[in-house]
Every structure is written in C-alpha cells, then in structure tokens.
Short mmCIF file of C-alpha atoms in Angstrom, two decimals:
data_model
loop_
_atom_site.label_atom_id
_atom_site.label_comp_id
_atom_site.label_asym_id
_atom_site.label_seq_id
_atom_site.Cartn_x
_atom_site.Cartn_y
_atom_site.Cartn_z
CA UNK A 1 -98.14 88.54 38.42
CA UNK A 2 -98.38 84.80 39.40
CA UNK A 3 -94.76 83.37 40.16
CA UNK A 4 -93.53 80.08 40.34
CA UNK A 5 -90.06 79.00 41.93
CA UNK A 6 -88.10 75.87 41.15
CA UNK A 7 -85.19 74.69 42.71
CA UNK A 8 -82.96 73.70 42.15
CA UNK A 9 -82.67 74.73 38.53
CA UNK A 10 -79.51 72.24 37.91
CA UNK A 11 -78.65 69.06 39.54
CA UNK A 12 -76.20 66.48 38.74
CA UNK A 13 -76.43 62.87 40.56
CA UNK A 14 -74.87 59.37 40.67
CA UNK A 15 -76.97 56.58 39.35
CA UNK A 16 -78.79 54.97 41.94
CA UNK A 17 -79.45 57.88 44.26
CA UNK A 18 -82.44 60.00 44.11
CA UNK A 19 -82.69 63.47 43.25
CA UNK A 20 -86.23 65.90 44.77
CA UNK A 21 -87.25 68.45 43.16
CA UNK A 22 -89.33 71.51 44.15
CA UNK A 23 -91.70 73.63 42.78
CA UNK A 24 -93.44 76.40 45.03
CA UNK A 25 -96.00 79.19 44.04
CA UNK A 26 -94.94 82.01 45.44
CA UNK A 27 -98.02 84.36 45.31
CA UNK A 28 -101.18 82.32 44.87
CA UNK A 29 -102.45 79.33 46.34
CA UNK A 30 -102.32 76.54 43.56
CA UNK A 31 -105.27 74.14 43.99
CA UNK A 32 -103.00 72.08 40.95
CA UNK A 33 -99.58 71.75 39.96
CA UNK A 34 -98.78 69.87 36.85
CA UNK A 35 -95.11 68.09 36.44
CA UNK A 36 -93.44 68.21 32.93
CA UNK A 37 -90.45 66.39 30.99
CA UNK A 38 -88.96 67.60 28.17
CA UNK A 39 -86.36 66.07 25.77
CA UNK A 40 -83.73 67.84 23.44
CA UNK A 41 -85.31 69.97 21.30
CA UNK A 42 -88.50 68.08 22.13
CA UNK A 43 -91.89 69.18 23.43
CA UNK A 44 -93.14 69.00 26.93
CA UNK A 45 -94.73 65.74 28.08
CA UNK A 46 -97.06 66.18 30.95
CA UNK A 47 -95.96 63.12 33.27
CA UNK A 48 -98.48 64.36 36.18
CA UNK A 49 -101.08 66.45 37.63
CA UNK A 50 -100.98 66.80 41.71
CA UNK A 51 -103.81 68.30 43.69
CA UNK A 52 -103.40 69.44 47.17
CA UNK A 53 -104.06 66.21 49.72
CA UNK A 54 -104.75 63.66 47.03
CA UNK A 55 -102.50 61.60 45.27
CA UNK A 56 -100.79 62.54 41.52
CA UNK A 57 -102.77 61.29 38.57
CA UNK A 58 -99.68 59.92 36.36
CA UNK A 59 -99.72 59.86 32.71
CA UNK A 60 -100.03 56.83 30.67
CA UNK A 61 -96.64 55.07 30.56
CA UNK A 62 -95.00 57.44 33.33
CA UNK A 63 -93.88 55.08 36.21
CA UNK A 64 -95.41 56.18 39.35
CA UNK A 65 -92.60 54.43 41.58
CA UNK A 66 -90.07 56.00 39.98
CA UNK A 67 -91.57 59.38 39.87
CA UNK A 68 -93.17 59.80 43.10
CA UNK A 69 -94.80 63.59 43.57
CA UNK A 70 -96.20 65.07 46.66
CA UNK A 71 -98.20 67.90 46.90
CA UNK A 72 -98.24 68.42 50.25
CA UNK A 73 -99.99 72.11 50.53
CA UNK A 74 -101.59 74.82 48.50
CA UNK A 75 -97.96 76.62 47.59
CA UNK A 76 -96.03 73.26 47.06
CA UNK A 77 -95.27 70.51 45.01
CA UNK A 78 -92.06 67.86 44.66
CA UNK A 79 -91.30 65.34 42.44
CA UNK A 80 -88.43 62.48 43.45
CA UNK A 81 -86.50 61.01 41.20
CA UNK A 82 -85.41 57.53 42.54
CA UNK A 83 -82.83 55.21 41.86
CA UNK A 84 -81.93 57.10 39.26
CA UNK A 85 -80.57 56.55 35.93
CA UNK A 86 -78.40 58.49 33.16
CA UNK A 87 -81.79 57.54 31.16
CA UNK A 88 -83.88 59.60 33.42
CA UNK A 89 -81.50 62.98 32.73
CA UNK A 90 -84.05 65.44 31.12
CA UNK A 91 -85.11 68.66 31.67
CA UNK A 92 -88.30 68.87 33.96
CA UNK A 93 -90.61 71.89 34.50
CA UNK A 94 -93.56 72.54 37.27
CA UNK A 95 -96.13 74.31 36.43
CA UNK A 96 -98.90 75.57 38.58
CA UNK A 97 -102.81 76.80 38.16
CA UNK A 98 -104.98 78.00 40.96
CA UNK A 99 -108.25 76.60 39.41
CA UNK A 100 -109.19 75.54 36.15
CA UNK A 101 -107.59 76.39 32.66
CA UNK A 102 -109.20 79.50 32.42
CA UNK A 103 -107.07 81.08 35.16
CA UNK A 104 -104.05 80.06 33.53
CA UNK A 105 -100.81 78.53 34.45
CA UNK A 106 -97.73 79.19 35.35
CA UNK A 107 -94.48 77.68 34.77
CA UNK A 108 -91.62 77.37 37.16
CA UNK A 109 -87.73 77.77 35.16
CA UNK A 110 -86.86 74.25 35.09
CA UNK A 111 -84.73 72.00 36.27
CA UNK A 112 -82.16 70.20 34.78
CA UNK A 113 -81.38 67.02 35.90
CA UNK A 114 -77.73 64.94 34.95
CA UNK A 115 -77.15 61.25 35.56
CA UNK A 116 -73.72 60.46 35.59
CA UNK B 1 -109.75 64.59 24.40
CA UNK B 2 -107.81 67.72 23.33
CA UNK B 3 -104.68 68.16 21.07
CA UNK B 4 -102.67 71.07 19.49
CA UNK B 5 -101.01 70.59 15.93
CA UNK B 6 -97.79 73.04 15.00
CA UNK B 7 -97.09 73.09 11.81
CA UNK B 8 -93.69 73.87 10.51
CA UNK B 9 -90.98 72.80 13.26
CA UNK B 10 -88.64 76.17 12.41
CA UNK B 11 -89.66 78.82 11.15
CA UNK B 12 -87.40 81.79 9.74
CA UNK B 13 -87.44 85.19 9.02
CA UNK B 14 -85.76 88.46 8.31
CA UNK B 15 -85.66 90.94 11.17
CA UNK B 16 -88.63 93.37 10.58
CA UNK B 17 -90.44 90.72 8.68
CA UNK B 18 -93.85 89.31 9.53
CA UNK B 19 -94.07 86.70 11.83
CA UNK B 20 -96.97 83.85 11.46
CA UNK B 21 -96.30 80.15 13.54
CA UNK B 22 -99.40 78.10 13.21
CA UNK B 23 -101.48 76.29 15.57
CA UNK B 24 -104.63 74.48 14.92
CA UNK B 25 -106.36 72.27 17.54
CA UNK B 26 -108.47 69.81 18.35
CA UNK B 27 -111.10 69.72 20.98
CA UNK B 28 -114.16 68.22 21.82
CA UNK B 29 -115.20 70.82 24.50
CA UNK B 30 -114.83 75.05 23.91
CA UNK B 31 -110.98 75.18 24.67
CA UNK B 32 -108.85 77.40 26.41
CA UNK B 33 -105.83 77.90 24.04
CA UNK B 34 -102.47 79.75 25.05
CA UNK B 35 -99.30 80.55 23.07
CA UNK B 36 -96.26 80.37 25.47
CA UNK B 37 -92.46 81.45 24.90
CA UNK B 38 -89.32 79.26 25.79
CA UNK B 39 -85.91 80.55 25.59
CA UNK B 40 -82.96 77.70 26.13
CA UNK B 41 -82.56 76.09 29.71
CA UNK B 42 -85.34 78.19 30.93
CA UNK B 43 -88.76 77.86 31.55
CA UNK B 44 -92.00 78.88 29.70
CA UNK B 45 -93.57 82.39 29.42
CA UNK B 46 -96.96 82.88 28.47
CA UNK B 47 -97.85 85.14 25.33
CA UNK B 48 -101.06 85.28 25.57
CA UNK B 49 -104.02 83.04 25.83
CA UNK B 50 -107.91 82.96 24.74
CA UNK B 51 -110.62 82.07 26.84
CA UNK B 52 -113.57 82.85 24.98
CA UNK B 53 -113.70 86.62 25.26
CA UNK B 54 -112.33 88.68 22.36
CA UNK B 55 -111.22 86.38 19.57
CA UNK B 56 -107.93 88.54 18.38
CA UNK B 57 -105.92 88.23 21.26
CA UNK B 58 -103.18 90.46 22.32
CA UNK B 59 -99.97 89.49 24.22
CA UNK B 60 -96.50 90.46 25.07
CA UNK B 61 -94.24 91.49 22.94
CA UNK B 62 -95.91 92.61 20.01
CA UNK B 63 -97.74 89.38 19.14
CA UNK B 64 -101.05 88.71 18.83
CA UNK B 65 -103.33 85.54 17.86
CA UNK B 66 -106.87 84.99 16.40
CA UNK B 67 -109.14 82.37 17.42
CA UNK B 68 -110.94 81.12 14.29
CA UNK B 69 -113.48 78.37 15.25
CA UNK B 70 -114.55 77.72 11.83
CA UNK B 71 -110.80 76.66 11.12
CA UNK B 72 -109.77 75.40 14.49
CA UNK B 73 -106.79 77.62 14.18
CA UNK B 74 -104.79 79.80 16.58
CA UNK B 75 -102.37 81.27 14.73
CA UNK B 76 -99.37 83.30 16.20
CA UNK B 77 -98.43 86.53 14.53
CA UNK B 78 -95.93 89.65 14.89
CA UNK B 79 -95.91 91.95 12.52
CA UNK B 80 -92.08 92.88 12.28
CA UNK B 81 -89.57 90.61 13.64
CA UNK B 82 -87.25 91.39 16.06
CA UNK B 83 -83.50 89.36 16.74
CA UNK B 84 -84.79 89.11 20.53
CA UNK B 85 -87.93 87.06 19.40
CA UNK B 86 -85.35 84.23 18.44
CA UNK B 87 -86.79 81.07 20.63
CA UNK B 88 -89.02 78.12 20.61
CA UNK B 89 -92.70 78.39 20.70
CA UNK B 90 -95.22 76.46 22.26
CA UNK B 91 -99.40 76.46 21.11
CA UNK B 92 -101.12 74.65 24.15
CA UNK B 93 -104.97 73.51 24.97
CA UNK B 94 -106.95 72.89 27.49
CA UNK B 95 -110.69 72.17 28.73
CA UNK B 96 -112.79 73.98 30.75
CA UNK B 97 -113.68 71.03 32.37
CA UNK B 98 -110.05 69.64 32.79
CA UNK B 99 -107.03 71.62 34.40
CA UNK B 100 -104.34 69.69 31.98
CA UNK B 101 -102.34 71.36 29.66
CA UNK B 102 -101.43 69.88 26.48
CA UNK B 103 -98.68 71.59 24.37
CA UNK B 104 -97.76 70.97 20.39
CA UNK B 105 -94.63 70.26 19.10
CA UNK B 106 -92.88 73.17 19.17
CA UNK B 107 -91.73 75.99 16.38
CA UNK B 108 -88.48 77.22 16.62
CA UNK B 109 -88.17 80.69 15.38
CA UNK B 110 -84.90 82.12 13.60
CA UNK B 111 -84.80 85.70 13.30
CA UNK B 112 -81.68 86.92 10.13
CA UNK B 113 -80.15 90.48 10.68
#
C-alpha cells in the first residue's frame, strides 16, 4: 500500500531558530501533499495544500511567512518553521494524494515539534 | 464548501459491545467521505472510505460504515468491541472536484474490560 515517511517524528528547538520538516511518499508519485496541525486532544487543521512546482495555497489565518512549504518534486514536500516560538509547538502531520480525493490519502506519522 | 459533524466527543463501551461513532456531513458536491484511525503521537490510518460505489462500506478491523444520502450520515460501526480499538476517530470529506481534506472533531473511543 501507499506509504508516507516523516521525519523527523520529534524535534525540540530554541525559540528563534527554525525547525524543517519532511514528508516523502515513498511508493507513489503525489501530484498533492496537504500539511496539517493539530492541538491537544484537538482535530486536525489543514494549514496547506502544496502541488508539485507551484506555490502552497495557505489556509485562511495560517501565516505563509512563518510557515513556508516547498514541494519541490512528485515524492516530496517540507514545511519550515521559522523563528520559532513555544506558541508554534504542536503536533504536525503530512499527508499525501496522488490525484484527486477519490484516490485517497495518506498520512505520514507526525511530527512533534517543542519550543523551548 | 464541505464539512463533517461528529457527534459525541467520547464515546464508551464494554468490550464485545457494539460500536456506533457518528458522522454526518455537509456537502454541496457528491463527497468522498473516509473514516480514519489515530492512536496517540502517531499518525492517521484510514478505515475505510466511500466513493460512490457500494454504500455499506467495509474497512479494517472489523468496522464498517453506511453512506445514507437521505440523512447525510456516515456512521461508523463495529459490532463487538475490542480493548485494541481504544483511540480517537476521525470522519473526513472531500470533493471530487477539490483534493482537500476536511476532518470533524474527533470521537474518542473507550473500550471497559
């Protein structure tokens, strides 16, 4: 079946330094990958959707500057976390889709990020 | 524009007892609706999903779900319980004209010896 890595799946930074984030399919091509955040006992919040060669389409109220994703080929997607702050600490999870919702998506294991 | 509604936030139940987690959604397009799995500090698993073929659906796990149009409803059922189905789940939507992915709430499942 359709795997999806993340890495790395803990990470704990000083505020004010930024933190990247990876998310790879491993055995499709993903024409989309999708970023999430998700609180405590929350649901996710979809913060972006990345398409191969095009910039990330960015949620309403999800700072673009602060977030900054690349999806720089068909098996890979990153998301920065800049200048970061013990606000931003969360957990976040990639998922990926190789067309439209009808094929599905799958989710990478998460990654969870610690401002000290 | 698409949504998902959970109702009930946790949910429990006796091990070998039925399991039923409600979803009903909102869509202004056919949708694609999926059930997914989440166990702590991990990542999602899907259960199963419906994309307009059979409406009783059949996933992992022992659970199934029916698509009922009539009552925008995609419930989540098991028949007997299990300890190991302890975790939170996710109802999600999308469009078949749109690749996003929006979830619901969340249900938290306890599962009693």
């Amino acid at each position: 079946g359709a795997v999806v890595s993340q890495h790395p799946s803990r990470v704990i930074c000083k505020s004010g330094t930024s933190v990247k984030i990876e998310c790879r399919s491993l055995d499709f091509q993903a024409t989309t990958m999708f970023w999430y955040r998700q609180f405590p006992k929350k649901s996710l919040m979809l913060m972006a959707t990345s398409n191969e060669g095009s910039k990330a389409t960015y949620e309403q109220g999800v700072e673009k500057d602060k977030f900054l994703i690349n999806h720089a080929s068909l098996t890979l997607s990153t998301l920065t976390v800049t200048s970061a702050h013990p606000e931003d600490s969360s957990f976040y999870i990639c998922s990926a889709t190789p067309g439209t919702g009808g094929f599905g998506y799958t989710f990478g294991s998460g990654t969870r990020l610690t401002v000290v | 524009a698409q949504s998902v509604t959970q109702l009930g936030s946790h949910v429990s139940v006796s091990e070998g007892a039925l399991v039923l987690l409600r979803c009903n959604y909102s869509s202004s397009v056919p949708p694609y609706l999926f059930w997914y799995v989440q166990y702590p500090n991990q990542g999602l698993q899907l259960l199963l999903k419906y994309t307009s073929a059979a409406t009783l659906v059949k996933g992992i796990n022992g659970f199934e779900a029916e698509f009922k149009k009539s009552e925008t409803s995609f419930h989540l059922t098991k028949p007997s319980a299990h300890m190991s189905d302890a975790a939170e789940y996710f109802c999600a939507v999308s469009g078949r004209n749109t690749d996003k992915l929006i979830f619901g709430t969340g249900t938290r499942l306890q599962v009693f010896p």
